[in-house]
Amino acid sequence: MSIVAPFLAFLLAGAFAAYHRIRLAYWAAITASLLVACWLLGANHTATIVAAVLVALVAVPLLIPGIRKPLLTAPLLKFFRKVLPPLSQTERIALETGSVGFEGQLFTGDPDWKQLLDQPRPLLTAEEQAFLDGPVEELCRMTNDWEITHVHADLPPELWAFIKKNRFFGMIIPKEYGGLGFSALAHHKVIQKIASISSVVSSTVGVPNSLGPGELLNHYGTQEQKEYYLPRLAVGEEVPCFGLTGPFAGSDATSIPDYGIVCKGEWNGANVLGLKLTFDKRYITLAPVATLIGLAFRMYDPDGLIGDTRDIGITLALLPRDTDGVEIGRRHFPLNSPFQNGPIHGKEVFIPLSQLIGGVEKAGLGWNMLNECLAVGRSITLPSTGSGGAKAGAVITGAYARIRKQFGLSVGRFEGVEEALARIGGKAYMISALSQATAAAVDRGDVPSVPSAIAKYHCTEMGREVSRDVMDVIGGK
């Protein structure tokens, strides 16, 4: 036992320190104290010395920077630099854009829950509540998702007209430009409610209020662009879409092959300085019905017509649908869901520099602009859609489980079904809470890059799990 005691003290001190996350210096001091006690209490001296040497071999290199850096840190850093891909400029911008929020504290292991609980409760204004109780309620009553999916493969004309008339496309557009100027919370509530009736209608309303021409113009457009386009977008006179994704690129905008060359050309009968754009975009929501296309591309100025920089970088522009050379291809039908989605093509399509979002001053800043706006849209549209679908699933499945009977009992009383109902209800609550909290962060002035990514992933993933349980319960007839 006298031989085992020093090693037992070494292991127990290590386990205690690991469990309580004690600093290395404190662990070394505790272990040294235990070994001294073992020595004084008559433990085997050789075993105690061996245990002390083990402690020294761990503690000394890690605690002394002069030893740790050249022997451990530098070689490890060199190794990881070789095996890991370098951080691209796109990734660096994405990491540096926006704010972290309370979620960052979760990774410290010691979050300040009081800070979270002290945040003010988000509330709708009277105008926003009236919109939710009026036009949104009416839109839900008008929506027949079965007909949209199986008869029309589109929204019926009266639904399109109602959406445009009541400025559903202008929720994020300020009132001064004819929009509704709603808060992020109101935006969340509207999308959530519509999604509980039809995901096709919710995506149709959600996309123009997410990342796209409206959001980008509102933040970065020139005054002339805002005054011309925003009022038209608010009332649906212009239906927007945004082309970023292509056959070979999605989130990584630096890999997009689409490009624009600065040159002179003819626009509305005048010879002006502009761009010849060549692009191939796919999976663009609302593209088949869009009248105004936002486009991301890499901009080049080989002849130095606007400056000394040849590769200017990712840039954003606006293209009217009727621009010569713009081609919108056949609709995609992803999973046979009839929301409007399709490809956009163009070869040497000429536009003037005035069509760049924000003008020439914003040329090359497209990726920064996208990331700053993406965080806001991503915080609301997808989480809210997931929340609406999960809540609808909870209500419908709960009602079905009560009405459907087998062996003289409602199927909802069977333990296997009860487990599924519990998962559905719990996840619907979590999705709702998370999506509302993220929308509230936007209203507080945050640009929640990290929270929006967390919300987007977990809300859609939990929504998928809810859908699976709903199908298991209702499909098990």
Short mmCIF file of C-alpha atoms in Angstrom, two decimals:
data_model
loop_
_atom_site.label_atom_id
_atom_site.label_comp_id
_atom_site.label_asym_id
_atom_site.label_seq_id
_atom_site.Cartn_x
_atom_site.Cartn_y
_atom_site.Cartn_z
CA MET A 1 0.00 0.00 0.00
CA SER A 2 2.91 2.34 0.75
CA ILE A 3 4.02 1.94 -2.88
CA VAL A 4 0.55 2.61 -4.32
CA ALA A 5 -0.27 5.65 -2.14
CA PRO A 6 1.86 8.28 -4.02
CA PHE A 7 0.48 7.20 -7.41
CA LEU A 8 -3.06 7.11 -6.03
CA ALA A 9 -2.59 10.67 -4.72
CA PHE A 10 -1.28 11.72 -8.15
CA LEU A 11 -4.32 10.26 -9.96
CA LEU A 12 -6.90 11.56 -7.47
CA ALA A 13 -5.45 15.08 -7.61
CA GLY A 14 -5.55 14.97 -11.41
CA ALA A 15 -9.16 13.73 -11.49
CA PHE A 16 -10.24 16.38 -8.96
CA ALA A 17 -8.52 19.15 -10.91
CA ALA A 18 -10.00 18.00 -14.23
CA TYR A 19 -13.54 17.75 -12.85
CA HIS A 20 -13.42 21.22 -11.27
CA ARG A 21 -11.33 22.75 -14.09
CA ILE A 22 -8.67 23.90 -11.67
CA ARG A 23 -5.72 25.80 -13.13
CA LEU A 24 -2.54 23.83 -13.79
CA ALA A 25 -0.55 25.72 -11.15
CA TYR A 26 -3.11 24.85 -8.46
CA TRP A 27 -3.10 21.20 -9.54
CA ALA A 28 0.69 21.09 -9.27
CA ALA A 29 0.56 22.66 -5.80
CA ILE A 30 -2.15 20.25 -4.58
CA THR A 31 -0.34 17.22 -5.97
CA ALA A 32 2.97 18.34 -4.46
CA SER A 33 1.30 18.80 -1.07
CA LEU A 34 -0.21 15.29 -1.23
CA LEU A 35 3.15 13.78 -2.16
CA VAL A 36 4.85 15.57 0.73
CA ALA A 37 2.15 14.16 3.02
CA CYS A 38 2.78 10.66 1.63
CA TRP A 39 6.52 11.07 2.27
CA LEU A 40 5.97 12.21 5.87
CA LEU A 41 3.41 9.46 6.57
CA GLY A 42 5.85 6.75 5.59
CA ALA A 43 4.91 5.89 2.02
CA ASN A 44 7.55 4.19 -0.10
CA HIS A 45 10.16 6.86 -0.78
CA THR A 46 11.13 5.52 -4.20
CA ALA A 47 7.49 5.47 -5.32
CA THR A 48 7.00 9.00 -3.95
CA ILE A 49 10.05 10.27 -5.86
CA VAL A 50 8.84 8.63 -9.09
CA ALA A 51 5.40 10.25 -8.66
CA ALA A 52 7.05 13.62 -8.00
CA VAL A 53 9.14 13.26 -11.16
CA LEU A 54 5.95 12.56 -13.14
CA VAL A 55 4.37 15.72 -11.73
CA ALA A 56 7.47 17.72 -12.63
CA LEU A 57 7.53 16.32 -16.18
CA VAL A 58 3.96 17.53 -16.69
CA ALA A 59 4.02 20.80 -14.74
CA VAL A 60 7.42 22.31 -15.53
CA PRO A 61 7.16 22.32 -19.37
CA LEU A 62 3.58 23.60 -19.25
CA LEU A 63 4.00 26.25 -16.54
CA ILE A 64 7.25 27.89 -17.68
CA PRO A 65 6.74 29.90 -20.93
CA GLY A 66 10.45 29.78 -21.79
CA ILE A 67 10.25 26.00 -22.00
CA ARG A 68 6.65 25.63 -23.20
CA LYS A 69 6.85 27.88 -26.25
CA PRO A 70 9.95 26.47 -28.02
CA LEU A 71 9.40 22.82 -27.04
CA LEU A 72 5.61 22.46 -27.26
CA THR A 73 3.65 25.41 -28.62
CA ALA A 74 5.81 26.27 -31.65
CA PRO A 75 6.15 22.67 -32.96
CA LEU A 76 2.42 22.05 -32.49
CA LEU A 77 1.53 25.30 -34.27
CA LYS A 78 3.85 24.40 -37.14
CA PHE A 79 2.23 20.96 -37.42
CA PHE A 80 -1.34 22.28 -37.43
CA ARG A 81 -0.46 24.94 -40.01
CA LYS A 82 0.64 22.14 -42.31
CA VAL A 83 -2.38 19.87 -41.85
CA LEU A 84 -5.12 22.53 -41.71
CA PRO A 85 -6.22 24.57 -44.75
CA PRO A 86 -5.37 28.28 -44.56
CA LEU A 87 -8.09 30.74 -43.55
CA SER A 88 -9.40 32.34 -46.71
CA GLN A 89 -10.23 36.03 -46.93
CA THR A 90 -13.90 35.06 -47.24
CA GLU A 91 -13.76 33.04 -44.02
CA ARG A 92 -11.85 35.79 -42.23
CA ILE A 93 -14.47 38.40 -43.15
CA ALA A 94 -17.27 36.04 -42.07
CA LEU A 95 -15.59 35.48 -38.70
CA GLU A 96 -14.95 39.17 -38.10
CA THR A 97 -18.42 40.37 -39.14
CA GLY A 98 -21.15 41.03 -36.61
CA SER A 99 -21.36 40.29 -32.91
CA VAL A 100 -21.23 37.17 -30.76
CA GLY A 101 -23.88 37.91 -28.13
CA PHE A 102 -24.65 35.94 -24.99
CA GLU A 103 -24.06 32.66 -26.84
CA GLY A 104 -20.32 33.32 -26.68
CA GLN A 105 -20.45 32.91 -22.92
CA LEU A 106 -21.70 29.34 -23.31
CA PHE A 107 -18.27 28.41 -24.66
CA THR A 108 -16.52 29.79 -21.57
CA GLY A 109 -18.11 27.17 -19.35
CA ASP A 110 -19.32 29.84 -16.94
CA PRO A 111 -22.13 31.86 -18.57
CA ASP A 112 -23.71 34.77 -16.71
CA TRP A 113 -27.35 33.62 -16.70
CA LYS A 114 -28.42 36.80 -14.94
CA GLN A 115 -27.32 38.82 -17.96
CA LEU A 116 -29.59 36.69 -20.14
CA LEU A 117 -32.55 36.91 -17.76
CA ASP A 118 -32.16 40.68 -17.35
CA GLN A 119 -32.62 41.32 -21.07
CA PRO A 120 -35.92 43.15 -21.69
CA ARG A 121 -38.87 41.12 -22.91
CA PRO A 122 -39.53 41.87 -26.60
CA LEU A 123 -42.97 43.30 -27.31
CA LEU A 124 -44.92 44.11 -30.46
CA THR A 125 -46.20 47.62 -31.08
CA ALA A 126 -49.95 48.17 -31.46
CA GLU A 127 -49.49 48.59 -35.23
CA GLU A 128 -47.55 45.33 -35.51
CA GLN A 129 -50.13 43.43 -33.45
CA ALA A 130 -52.92 44.85 -35.62
CA PHE A 131 -51.12 43.64 -38.75
CA LEU A 132 -50.73 40.20 -37.21
CA ASP A 133 -54.41 40.05 -36.25
CA GLY A 134 -55.61 41.56 -39.53
CA PRO A 135 -53.79 41.01 -42.86
CA VAL A 136 -51.74 38.04 -41.61
CA GLU A 137 -54.83 36.29 -40.24
CA GLU A 138 -56.66 36.97 -43.50
CA LEU A 139 -53.73 35.66 -45.56
CA CYS A 140 -53.78 32.45 -43.53
CA ARG A 141 -57.53 32.07 -44.12
CA MET A 142 -57.04 32.56 -47.87
CA THR A 143 -54.23 30.00 -48.10
CA ASN A 144 -55.03 26.48 -49.24
CA ASP A 145 -51.71 24.65 -49.14
CA TRP A 146 -53.10 21.54 -50.85
CA GLU A 147 -54.25 23.56 -53.87
CA ILE A 148 -50.95 25.49 -53.96
CA THR A 149 -48.99 22.22 -54.00
CA HIS A 150 -51.17 19.85 -56.04
CA VAL A 151 -53.31 22.07 -58.28
CA HIS A 152 -51.58 25.38 -59.07
CA ALA A 153 -47.92 24.53 -58.28
CA ASP A 154 -47.83 28.21 -57.37
CA LEU A 155 -49.65 30.79 -55.29
CA PRO A 156 -53.01 31.66 -56.90
CA PRO A 157 -53.25 35.18 -58.39
CA GLU A 158 -55.49 36.49 -55.59
CA LEU A 159 -52.87 35.47 -53.01
CA TRP A 160 -50.08 37.24 -54.91
CA ALA A 161 -52.27 40.35 -55.16
CA PHE A 162 -53.14 40.28 -51.45
CA ILE A 163 -49.49 39.91 -50.43
CA LYS A 164 -48.43 42.86 -52.59
CA LYS A 165 -51.39 45.08 -51.66
CA ASN A 166 -50.74 44.66 -47.93
CA ARG A 167 -46.99 45.26 -48.33
CA PHE A 168 -45.88 41.87 -47.02
CA PHE A 169 -42.73 42.30 -49.15
CA GLY A 170 -41.97 45.58 -47.36
CA MET A 171 -41.78 44.54 -43.70
CA ILE A 172 -38.09 45.50 -43.45
CA ILE A 173 -38.36 48.60 -45.65
CA PRO A 174 -38.60 51.88 -43.68
CA LYS A 175 -41.91 53.73 -43.67
CA GLU A 176 -40.31 56.73 -45.36
CA TYR A 177 -39.92 54.57 -48.47
CA GLY A 178 -43.44 53.11 -48.31
CA GLY A 179 -42.62 49.99 -46.31
CA LEU A 180 -44.01 48.78 -43.00
CA GLY A 181 -40.79 49.37 -41.04
CA PHE A 182 -41.49 46.49 -38.67
CA SER A 183 -39.25 45.26 -35.89
CA ALA A 184 -37.41 41.94 -36.15
CA LEU A 185 -39.84 40.50 -33.60
CA ALA A 186 -42.84 41.42 -35.77
CA HIS A 187 -41.07 39.98 -38.81
CA HIS A 188 -40.52 36.76 -36.83
CA LYS A 189 -44.15 36.55 -35.70
CA VAL A 190 -45.48 37.09 -39.24
CA ILE A 191 -43.27 34.43 -40.83
CA GLN A 192 -43.94 32.00 -37.98
CA LYS A 193 -47.70 32.32 -38.34
CA ILE A 194 -47.69 31.97 -42.12
CA ALA A 195 -45.34 28.96 -41.89
CA SER A 196 -47.86 27.21 -39.66
CA ILE A 197 -50.23 27.20 -42.67
CA SER A 198 -47.90 26.90 -45.67
CA SER A 199 -44.14 26.77 -46.03
CA VAL A 200 -44.51 27.83 -49.67
CA VAL A 201 -46.25 31.09 -48.72
CA SER A 202 -43.86 31.72 -45.82
CA SER A 203 -40.79 31.34 -48.06
CA THR A 204 -42.40 33.60 -50.67
CA VAL A 205 -42.93 36.31 -48.05
CA GLY A 206 -39.71 35.61 -46.17
CA VAL A 207 -37.15 35.84 -48.97
CA PRO A 208 -37.82 39.49 -49.99
CA ASN A 209 -37.53 40.41 -46.29
CA SER A 210 -34.30 38.48 -45.84
CA LEU A 211 -31.01 38.78 -47.70
CA GLY A 212 -31.75 40.49 -51.00
CA PRO A 213 -32.08 43.80 -52.82
CA GLY A 214 -34.37 45.36 -50.17
CA GLU A 215 -32.07 44.71 -47.22
CA LEU A 216 -28.92 45.58 -49.17
CA LEU A 217 -30.34 48.79 -50.60
CA ASN A 218 -31.63 49.85 -47.20
CA HIS A 219 -28.14 49.58 -45.70
CA TYR A 220 -25.79 50.35 -48.59
CA GLY A 221 -27.74 51.78 -51.52
CA THR A 222 -27.19 55.28 -52.82
CA GLN A 223 -29.93 57.77 -52.06
CA GLU A 224 -31.04 57.65 -55.68
CA GLN A 225 -31.27 53.84 -55.58
CA LYS A 226 -33.25 53.90 -52.34
CA GLU A 227 -35.73 56.47 -53.60
CA TYR A 228 -36.35 54.57 -56.83
CA TYR A 229 -36.32 50.91 -55.80
CA LEU A 230 -37.47 50.71 -52.17
CA PRO A 231 -41.01 52.09 -52.73
CA ARG A 232 -41.44 49.72 -55.69
CA LEU A 233 -40.21 46.75 -53.66
CA ALA A 234 -42.48 47.61 -50.72
CA VAL A 235 -45.69 47.30 -52.75
CA GLY A 236 -44.56 44.38 -54.90
CA GLU A 237 -44.24 46.42 -58.07
CA GLU A 238 -40.76 44.92 -58.17
CA VAL A 239 -40.38 41.28 -57.05
CA PRO A 240 -36.78 40.68 -55.96
CA CYS A 241 -34.45 37.72 -55.96
CA PHE A 242 -30.76 37.46 -55.15
CA GLY A 243 -28.23 35.42 -57.11
CA LEU A 244 -25.29 34.15 -55.06
CA THR A 245 -25.38 30.35 -55.34
CA GLY A 246 -24.16 28.70 -58.52
CA PRO A 247 -23.24 25.21 -59.76
CA PHE A 248 -19.79 25.42 -58.16
CA ALA A 249 -20.22 27.84 -55.26
CA GLY A 250 -22.57 28.52 -52.40
CA SER A 251 -21.49 29.99 -49.09
CA ASP A 252 -17.88 30.43 -50.25
CA ALA A 253 -18.29 33.50 -52.41
CA THR A 254 -14.60 33.65 -53.31
CA SER A 255 -15.03 30.54 -55.43
CA ILE A 256 -17.81 31.95 -57.62
CA PRO A 257 -16.78 31.95 -61.29
CA ASP A 258 -19.23 34.74 -62.20
CA TYR A 259 -17.42 37.91 -63.20
CA GLY A 260 -17.85 41.43 -64.46
CA ILE A 261 -15.36 43.36 -66.62
CA VAL A 262 -15.30 47.16 -66.45
CA CYS A 263 -15.78 48.60 -69.94
CA LYS A 264 -17.81 51.11 -71.93
CA GLY A 265 -21.12 50.25 -73.50
CA GLU A 266 -24.56 51.47 -74.47
CA TRP A 267 -27.32 51.96 -71.90
CA ASN A 268 -30.61 53.68 -72.73
CA GLY A 269 -29.11 55.14 -75.88
CA ALA A 270 -26.02 56.63 -74.21
CA ASN A 271 -22.40 55.44 -74.19
CA VAL A 272 -21.49 54.99 -70.52
CA LEU A 273 -18.91 53.31 -68.30
CA GLY A 274 -20.20 50.01 -66.97
CA LEU A 275 -19.68 46.26 -66.69
CA LYS A 276 -20.08 43.24 -68.91
CA LEU A 277 -21.37 40.46 -66.66
CA THR A 278 -21.12 36.73 -67.27
CA PHE A 279 -22.87 34.57 -64.69
CA ASP A 280 -24.56 31.23 -64.07
CA LYS A 281 -26.69 31.01 -60.91
CA ARG A 282 -28.86 28.19 -59.60
CA TYR A 283 -31.37 27.51 -56.82
CA ILE A 284 -32.42 31.17 -56.70
CA THR A 285 -35.69 31.60 -54.79
CA LEU A 286 -38.27 33.78 -56.58
CA ALA A 287 -36.13 33.87 -59.74
CA PRO A 288 -38.94 32.64 -62.06
CA VAL A 289 -41.20 35.55 -61.03
CA ALA A 290 -38.56 38.17 -60.16
CA THR A 291 -38.46 41.53 -61.89
CA LEU A 292 -35.34 42.78 -60.06
CA ILE A 293 -32.27 40.59 -59.69
CA GLY A 294 -29.53 41.16 -57.14
CA LEU A 295 -26.28 39.62 -58.32
CA ALA A 296 -22.98 38.75 -56.64
CA PHE A 297 -19.91 38.48 -58.88
CA ARG A 298 -16.18 39.12 -58.94
CA MET A 299 -15.33 42.48 -60.50
CA TYR A 300 -12.25 43.12 -62.65
CA ASP A 301 -10.86 46.33 -64.16
CA PRO A 302 -8.07 45.15 -66.51
CA ASP A 303 -7.77 48.52 -68.30
CA GLY A 304 -7.74 50.62 -65.13
CA LEU A 305 -10.84 52.58 -66.12
CA ILE A 306 -11.92 53.28 -62.52
CA GLY A 307 -8.64 52.93 -60.63
CA ASP A 308 -5.36 51.09 -60.23
CA THR A 309 -6.83 47.87 -58.78
CA ARG A 310 -7.31 45.13 -61.37
CA ASP A 311 -9.02 42.45 -59.23
CA ILE A 312 -11.55 44.56 -57.32
CA GLY A 313 -13.28 41.64 -55.57
CA ILE A 314 -16.80 40.48 -54.79
CA THR A 315 -19.30 43.15 -55.85
CA LEU A 316 -23.11 43.39 -55.84
CA ALA A 317 -25.31 44.81 -58.58
CA LEU A 318 -28.97 45.19 -59.55
CA LEU A 319 -30.26 43.86 -62.87
CA PRO A 320 -33.78 44.52 -64.15
CA ARG A 321 -35.27 41.32 -65.53
CA ASP A 322 -35.64 42.82 -69.00
CA THR A 323 -31.93 43.66 -69.30
CA ASP A 324 -30.60 42.39 -72.64
CA GLY A 325 -28.90 39.03 -72.20
CA VAL A 326 -30.49 38.04 -68.88
CA GLU A 327 -32.06 34.59 -69.08
CA ILE A 328 -34.15 33.01 -66.32
CA GLY A 329 -34.31 29.28 -66.92
CA ARG A 330 -36.84 26.58 -66.13
CA ARG A 331 -38.12 26.32 -62.57
CA HIS A 332 -36.53 23.95 -60.10
CA PHE A 333 -38.92 21.73 -58.14
CA PRO A 334 -36.90 20.77 -55.04
CA LEU A 335 -38.71 17.82 -53.40
CA ASN A 336 -41.70 18.83 -55.55
CA SER A 337 -42.23 21.88 -53.34
CA PRO A 338 -43.73 24.57 -55.57
CA PHE A 339 -42.10 27.68 -54.12
CA GLN A 340 -40.65 29.72 -56.96
CA ASN A 341 -37.03 28.71 -57.50
CA GLY A 342 -34.86 28.57 -60.60
CA PRO A 343 -31.61 29.38 -62.43
CA ILE A 344 -30.37 32.69 -63.85
CA HIS A 345 -27.88 32.96 -66.71
CA GLY A 346 -26.20 35.75 -68.59
CA LYS A 347 -23.26 36.22 -70.97
CA GLU A 348 -21.64 39.63 -71.41
CA VAL A 349 -24.69 41.41 -70.03
CA PHE A 350 -23.94 45.14 -69.95
CA ILE A 351 -25.04 47.37 -67.06
CA PRO A 352 -23.85 50.87 -66.08
CA LEU A 353 -21.81 51.38 -62.91
CA SER A 354 -24.83 53.15 -61.43
CA GLN A 355 -26.42 49.69 -61.05
CA LEU A 356 -23.80 48.65 -58.49
CA ILE A 357 -25.43 48.55 -55.05
CA GLY A 358 -23.98 51.56 -53.27
CA GLY A 359 -22.31 52.82 -56.43
CA VAL A 360 -18.64 52.55 -57.37
CA GLU A 361 -17.65 53.35 -53.77
CA LYS A 362 -18.98 49.93 -52.68
CA ALA A 363 -17.24 47.97 -55.45
CA GLY A 364 -15.26 45.09 -53.96
CA LEU A 365 -17.07 45.23 -50.61
CA GLY A 366 -19.79 42.76 -51.56
CA TRP A 367 -18.75 39.96 -49.22
CA ASN A 368 -18.67 42.32 -46.23
CA MET A 369 -22.11 43.64 -47.19
CA LEU A 370 -23.51 40.13 -47.59
CA ASN A 371 -22.22 38.92 -44.25
CA GLU A 372 -23.54 41.91 -42.33
CA CYS A 373 -27.01 41.55 -43.87
CA LEU A 374 -27.01 37.76 -43.87
CA ALA A 375 -26.81 37.63 -40.07
CA VAL A 376 -30.04 39.59 -39.72
CA GLY A 377 -32.02 37.64 -42.32
CA ARG A 378 -30.68 34.30 -41.14
CA SER A 379 -31.73 35.19 -37.58
CA ILE A 380 -35.38 35.44 -38.58
CA THR A 381 -36.57 33.68 -41.73
CA LEU A 382 -35.40 30.08 -41.26
CA PRO A 383 -35.82 29.91 -37.44
CA SER A 384 -39.30 31.45 -37.72
CA THR A 385 -40.28 29.03 -40.47
CA GLY A 386 -39.07 26.12 -38.35
CA SER A 387 -41.02 27.44 -35.37
CA GLY A 388 -44.26 27.80 -37.30
CA GLY A 389 -43.99 24.31 -38.75
CA ALA A 390 -43.15 22.75 -35.38
CA LYS A 391 -46.07 24.47 -33.64
CA ALA A 392 -48.48 23.36 -36.35
CA GLY A 393 -47.14 19.83 -36.05
CA ALA A 394 -47.64 19.87 -32.28
CA VAL A 395 -51.26 21.07 -32.53
CA ILE A 396 -52.26 18.73 -35.37
CA THR A 397 -50.53 15.65 -33.97
CA GLY A 398 -51.86 16.24 -30.46
CA ALA A 399 -55.41 16.51 -31.79
CA TYR A 400 -55.04 13.43 -33.96
CA ALA A 401 -53.59 11.39 -31.08
CA ARG A 402 -56.62 12.27 -28.96
CA ILE A 403 -59.23 11.47 -31.65
CA ARG A 404 -57.68 8.31 -33.10
CA LYS A 405 -58.52 5.28 -30.92
CA GLN A 406 -57.31 1.70 -30.77
CA PHE A 407 -58.30 -0.96 -28.23
CA GLY A 408 -60.72 1.53 -26.71
CA LEU A 409 -57.99 4.09 -25.95
CA SER A 410 -56.78 7.24 -27.67
CA VAL A 411 -53.45 6.42 -29.33
CA GLY A 412 -52.01 9.38 -27.45
CA ARG A 413 -52.32 7.29 -24.26
CA PHE A 414 -49.91 4.64 -25.56
CA GLU A 415 -46.41 5.11 -24.17
CA GLY A 416 -44.66 4.97 -27.52
CA VAL A 417 -46.89 7.72 -28.92
CA GLU A 418 -46.63 9.69 -25.67
CA GLU A 419 -42.86 9.76 -26.08
CA ALA A 420 -43.19 11.15 -29.61
CA LEU A 421 -45.74 13.76 -28.47
CA ALA A 422 -43.41 14.82 -25.66
CA ARG A 423 -40.53 15.27 -28.11
CA ILE A 424 -42.74 17.24 -30.50
CA GLY A 425 -44.00 19.58 -27.76
CA GLY A 426 -40.59 20.08 -26.18
CA LYS A 427 -38.81 20.82 -29.45
CA ALA A 428 -41.60 23.13 -30.64
CA TYR A 429 -41.13 25.12 -27.43
CA MET A 430 -37.34 25.22 -27.82
CA ILE A 431 -37.52 26.33 -31.46
CA SER A 432 -40.01 29.07 -30.57
CA ALA A 433 -37.89 30.34 -27.68
CA LEU A 434 -34.65 30.30 -29.67
CA SER A 435 -36.12 32.00 -32.74
CA GLN A 436 -37.75 34.72 -30.63
CA ALA A 437 -34.56 35.31 -28.63
CA THR A 438 -32.52 35.73 -31.82
CA ALA A 439 -35.06 38.16 -33.29
CA ALA A 440 -34.95 40.14 -30.04
CA ALA A 441 -31.15 40.37 -30.37
CA VAL A 442 -31.59 42.04 -33.77
CA ASP A 443 -34.02 44.55 -32.25
CA ARG A 444 -31.44 45.39 -29.57
CA GLY A 445 -29.08 46.49 -32.33
CA ASP A 446 -26.89 43.38 -32.47
CA VAL A 447 -25.63 41.92 -35.72
CA PRO A 448 -25.85 38.32 -34.47
CA SER A 449 -23.53 36.41 -36.78
CA VAL A 450 -22.86 33.60 -34.29
CA PRO A 451 -26.36 33.45 -32.71
CA SER A 452 -27.99 33.44 -36.15
CA ALA A 453 -25.83 30.52 -37.29
CA ILE A 454 -26.70 28.60 -34.11
CA ALA A 455 -30.40 29.41 -34.49
CA LYS A 456 -30.50 28.52 -38.18
CA TYR A 457 -28.91 25.12 -37.62
CA HIS A 458 -30.71 24.04 -34.47
CA CYS A 459 -34.16 25.34 -35.43
CA THR A 460 -34.11 23.60 -38.79
CA GLU A 461 -32.61 20.41 -37.37
CA MET A 462 -35.12 20.22 -34.52
CA GLY A 463 -37.85 21.03 -37.03
CA ARG A 464 -36.76 18.03 -39.09
CA GLU A 465 -36.92 15.83 -35.99
CA VAL A 466 -40.41 17.15 -35.19
CA SER A 467 -41.50 16.32 -38.76
CA ARG A 468 -40.20 12.78 -38.36
CA ASP A 469 -42.19 12.25 -35.15
CA VAL A 470 -45.30 13.83 -36.68
CA MET A 471 -45.10 11.45 -39.64
CA ASP A 472 -44.56 8.49 -37.31
CA VAL A 473 -47.68 9.29 -35.29
CA ILE A 474 -50.05 10.37 -38.06
CA GLY A 475 -48.67 8.00 -40.68
CA GLY A 476 -49.06 4.97 -38.42
CA LYS A 477 -52.68 4.40 -39.39
#
